[in-house]
Short mmCIF file of N, CA and C in Angstrom, two decimals:
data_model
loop_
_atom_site.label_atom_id
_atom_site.label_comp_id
_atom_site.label_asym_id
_atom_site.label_seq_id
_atom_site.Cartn_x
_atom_site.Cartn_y
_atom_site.Cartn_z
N UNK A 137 -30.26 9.63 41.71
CA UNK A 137 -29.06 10.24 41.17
C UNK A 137 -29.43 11.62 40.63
N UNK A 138 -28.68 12.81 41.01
CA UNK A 138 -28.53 14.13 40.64
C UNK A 138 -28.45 13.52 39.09
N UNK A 139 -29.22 15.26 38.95
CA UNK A 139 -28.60 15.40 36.95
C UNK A 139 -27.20 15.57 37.07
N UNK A 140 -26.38 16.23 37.67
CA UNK A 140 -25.14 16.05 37.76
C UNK A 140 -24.29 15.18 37.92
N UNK A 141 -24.80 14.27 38.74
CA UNK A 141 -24.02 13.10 38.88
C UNK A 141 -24.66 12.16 37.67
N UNK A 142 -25.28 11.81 37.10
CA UNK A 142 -25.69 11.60 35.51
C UNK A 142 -24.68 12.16 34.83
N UNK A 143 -24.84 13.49 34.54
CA UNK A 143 -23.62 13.88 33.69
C UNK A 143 -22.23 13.45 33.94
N UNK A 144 -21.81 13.36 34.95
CA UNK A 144 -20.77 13.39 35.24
C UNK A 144 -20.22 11.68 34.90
N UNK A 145 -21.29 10.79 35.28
CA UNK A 145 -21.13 9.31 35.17
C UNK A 145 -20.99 9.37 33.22
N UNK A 146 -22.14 9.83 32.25
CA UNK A 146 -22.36 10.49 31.22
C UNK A 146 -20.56 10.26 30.73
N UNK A 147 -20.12 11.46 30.73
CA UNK A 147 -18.67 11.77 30.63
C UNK A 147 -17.80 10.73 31.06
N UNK A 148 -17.95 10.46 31.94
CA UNK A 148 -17.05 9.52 32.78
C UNK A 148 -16.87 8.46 31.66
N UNK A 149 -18.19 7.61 31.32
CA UNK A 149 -18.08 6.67 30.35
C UNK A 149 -17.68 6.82 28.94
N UNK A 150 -18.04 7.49 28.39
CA UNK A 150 -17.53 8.84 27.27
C UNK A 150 -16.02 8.68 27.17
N UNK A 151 -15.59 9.33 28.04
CA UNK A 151 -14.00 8.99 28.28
C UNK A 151 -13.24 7.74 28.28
N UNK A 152 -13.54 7.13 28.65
CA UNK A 152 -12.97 5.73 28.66
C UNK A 152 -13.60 4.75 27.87
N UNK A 153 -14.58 5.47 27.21
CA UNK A 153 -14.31 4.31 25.88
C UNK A 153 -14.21 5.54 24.28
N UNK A 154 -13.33 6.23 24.43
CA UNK A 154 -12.57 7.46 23.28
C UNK A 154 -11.86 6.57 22.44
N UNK A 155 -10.99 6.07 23.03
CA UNK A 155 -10.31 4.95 22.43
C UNK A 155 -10.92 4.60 21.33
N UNK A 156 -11.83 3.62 21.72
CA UNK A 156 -12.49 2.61 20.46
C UNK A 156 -13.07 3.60 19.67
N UNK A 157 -13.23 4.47 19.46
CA UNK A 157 -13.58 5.56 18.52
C UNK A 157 -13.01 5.75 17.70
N UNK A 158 -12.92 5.29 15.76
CA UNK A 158 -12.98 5.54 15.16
C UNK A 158 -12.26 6.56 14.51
N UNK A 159 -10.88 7.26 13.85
CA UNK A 159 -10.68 8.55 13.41
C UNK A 159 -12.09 9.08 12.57
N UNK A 160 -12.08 10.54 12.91
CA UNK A 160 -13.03 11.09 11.25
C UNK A 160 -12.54 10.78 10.36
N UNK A 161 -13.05 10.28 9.07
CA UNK A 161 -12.19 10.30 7.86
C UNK A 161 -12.09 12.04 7.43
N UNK A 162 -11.00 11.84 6.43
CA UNK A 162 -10.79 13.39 5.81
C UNK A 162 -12.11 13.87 5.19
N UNK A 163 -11.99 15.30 4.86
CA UNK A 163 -13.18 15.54 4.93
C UNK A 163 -13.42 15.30 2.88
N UNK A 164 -12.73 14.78 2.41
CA UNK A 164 -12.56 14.37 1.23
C UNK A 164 -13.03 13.00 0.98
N UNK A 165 -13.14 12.51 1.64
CA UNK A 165 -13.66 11.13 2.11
C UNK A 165 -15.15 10.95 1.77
N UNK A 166 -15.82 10.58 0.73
CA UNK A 166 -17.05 10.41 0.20
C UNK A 166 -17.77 9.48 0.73
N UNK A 167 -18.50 9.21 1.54
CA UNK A 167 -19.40 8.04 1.64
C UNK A 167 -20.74 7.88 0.99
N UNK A 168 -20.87 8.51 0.43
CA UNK A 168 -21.88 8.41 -0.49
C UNK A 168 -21.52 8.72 -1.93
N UNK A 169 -23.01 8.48 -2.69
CA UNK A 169 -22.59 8.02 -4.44
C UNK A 169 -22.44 9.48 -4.34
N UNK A 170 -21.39 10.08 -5.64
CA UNK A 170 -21.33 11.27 -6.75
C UNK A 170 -22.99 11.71 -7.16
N UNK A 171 -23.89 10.24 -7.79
CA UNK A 171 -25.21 10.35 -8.55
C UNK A 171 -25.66 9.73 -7.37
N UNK A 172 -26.94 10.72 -7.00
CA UNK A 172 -27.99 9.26 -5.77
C UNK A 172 -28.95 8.75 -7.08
N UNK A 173 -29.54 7.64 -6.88
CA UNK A 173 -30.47 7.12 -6.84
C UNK A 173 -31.76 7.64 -7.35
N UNK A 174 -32.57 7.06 -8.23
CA UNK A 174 -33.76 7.60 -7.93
C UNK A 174 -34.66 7.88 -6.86
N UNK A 175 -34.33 6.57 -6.11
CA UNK A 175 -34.91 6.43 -4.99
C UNK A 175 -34.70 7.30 -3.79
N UNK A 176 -33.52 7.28 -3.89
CA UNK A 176 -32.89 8.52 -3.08
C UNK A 176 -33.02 9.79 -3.00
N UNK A 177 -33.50 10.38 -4.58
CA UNK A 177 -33.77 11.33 -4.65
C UNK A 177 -35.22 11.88 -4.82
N UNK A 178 -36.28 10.70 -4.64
CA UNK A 178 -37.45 10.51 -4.38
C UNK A 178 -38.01 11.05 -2.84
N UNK A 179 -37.43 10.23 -2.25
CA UNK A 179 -36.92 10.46 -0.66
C UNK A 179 -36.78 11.60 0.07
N UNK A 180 -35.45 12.08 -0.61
CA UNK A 180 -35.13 13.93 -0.40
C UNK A 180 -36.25 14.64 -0.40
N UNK A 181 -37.01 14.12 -1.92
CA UNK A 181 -38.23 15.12 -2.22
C UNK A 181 -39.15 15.02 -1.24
N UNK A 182 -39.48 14.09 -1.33
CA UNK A 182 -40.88 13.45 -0.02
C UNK A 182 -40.24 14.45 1.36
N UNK A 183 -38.75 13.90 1.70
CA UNK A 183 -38.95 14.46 3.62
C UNK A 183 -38.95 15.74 3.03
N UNK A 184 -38.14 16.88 2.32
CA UNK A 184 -37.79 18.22 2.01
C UNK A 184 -39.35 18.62 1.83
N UNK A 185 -40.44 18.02 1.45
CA UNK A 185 -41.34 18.35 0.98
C UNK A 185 -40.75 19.39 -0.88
N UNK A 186 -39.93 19.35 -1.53
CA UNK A 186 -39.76 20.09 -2.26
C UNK A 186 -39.94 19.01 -3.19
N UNK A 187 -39.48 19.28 -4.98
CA UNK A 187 -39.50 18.62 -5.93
C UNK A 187 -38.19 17.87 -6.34
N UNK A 188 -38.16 16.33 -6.95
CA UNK A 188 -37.00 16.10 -7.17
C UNK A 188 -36.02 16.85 -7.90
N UNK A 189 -36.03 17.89 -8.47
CA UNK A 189 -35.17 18.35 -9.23
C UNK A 189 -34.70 19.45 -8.13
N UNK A 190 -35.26 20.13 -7.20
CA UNK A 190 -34.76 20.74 -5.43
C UNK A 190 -34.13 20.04 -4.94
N UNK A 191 -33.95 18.06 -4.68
CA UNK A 191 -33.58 17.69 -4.17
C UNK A 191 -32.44 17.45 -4.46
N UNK A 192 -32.39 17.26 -6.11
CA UNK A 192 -30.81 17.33 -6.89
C UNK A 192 -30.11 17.99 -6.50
N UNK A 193 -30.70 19.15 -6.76
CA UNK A 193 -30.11 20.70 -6.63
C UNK A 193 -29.25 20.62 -5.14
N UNK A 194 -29.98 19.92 -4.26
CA UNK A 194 -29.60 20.23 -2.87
C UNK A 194 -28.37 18.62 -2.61
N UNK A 195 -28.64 17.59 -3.34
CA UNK A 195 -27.69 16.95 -3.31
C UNK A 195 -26.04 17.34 -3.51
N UNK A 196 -26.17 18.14 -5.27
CA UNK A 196 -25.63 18.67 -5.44
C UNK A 196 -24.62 20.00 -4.82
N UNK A 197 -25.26 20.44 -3.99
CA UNK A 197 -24.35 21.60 -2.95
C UNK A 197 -24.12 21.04 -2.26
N UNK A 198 -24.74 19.88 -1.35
CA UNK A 198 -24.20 19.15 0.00
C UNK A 198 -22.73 18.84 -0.59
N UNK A 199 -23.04 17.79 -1.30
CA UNK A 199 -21.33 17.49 -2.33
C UNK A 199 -20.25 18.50 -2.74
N UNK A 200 -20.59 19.68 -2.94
CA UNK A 200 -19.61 21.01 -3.31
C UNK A 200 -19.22 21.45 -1.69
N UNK A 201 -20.21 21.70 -0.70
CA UNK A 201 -19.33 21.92 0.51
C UNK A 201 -18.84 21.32 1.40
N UNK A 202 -19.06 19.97 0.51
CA UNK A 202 -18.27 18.99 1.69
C UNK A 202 -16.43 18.48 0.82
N UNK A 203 -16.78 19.02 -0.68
CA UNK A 203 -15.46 18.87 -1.08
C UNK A 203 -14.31 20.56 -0.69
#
């Protein structure tokens, strides 16, 4: 099978199952806590390589531009 015909099968399936897909929620729509976790914000630090109080920091703006 062509890469094209991949893609095209790709899409094909894509399309016909749109349907069962889910709306986005609004973008007001929180799925996560207001406060993370210690753990959570342990985490941030570790992958970011930065310090937990960077990772706050960065929790903190994710949350401001997603409201």
């Amino acid at each position: 099978m062509s890469v094209s015909r991949s893609n095209m099968a790709t899409a094909a399936a894509l399309h016909d199952n749109l349907g069962s897909v889910e709306p986005m929620p609004r973008r007001s729509d929180r799925k996560v806590p207001e406060k993370p976790t210690m753990e959570m914000l342990a985490a941030g630090s570790i992958a970011g390589g930065v310090s937990v109080e960077a990772a706050w920091n960065i929790y903190q703006a994710m949350l401001k531009a997603a409201s």
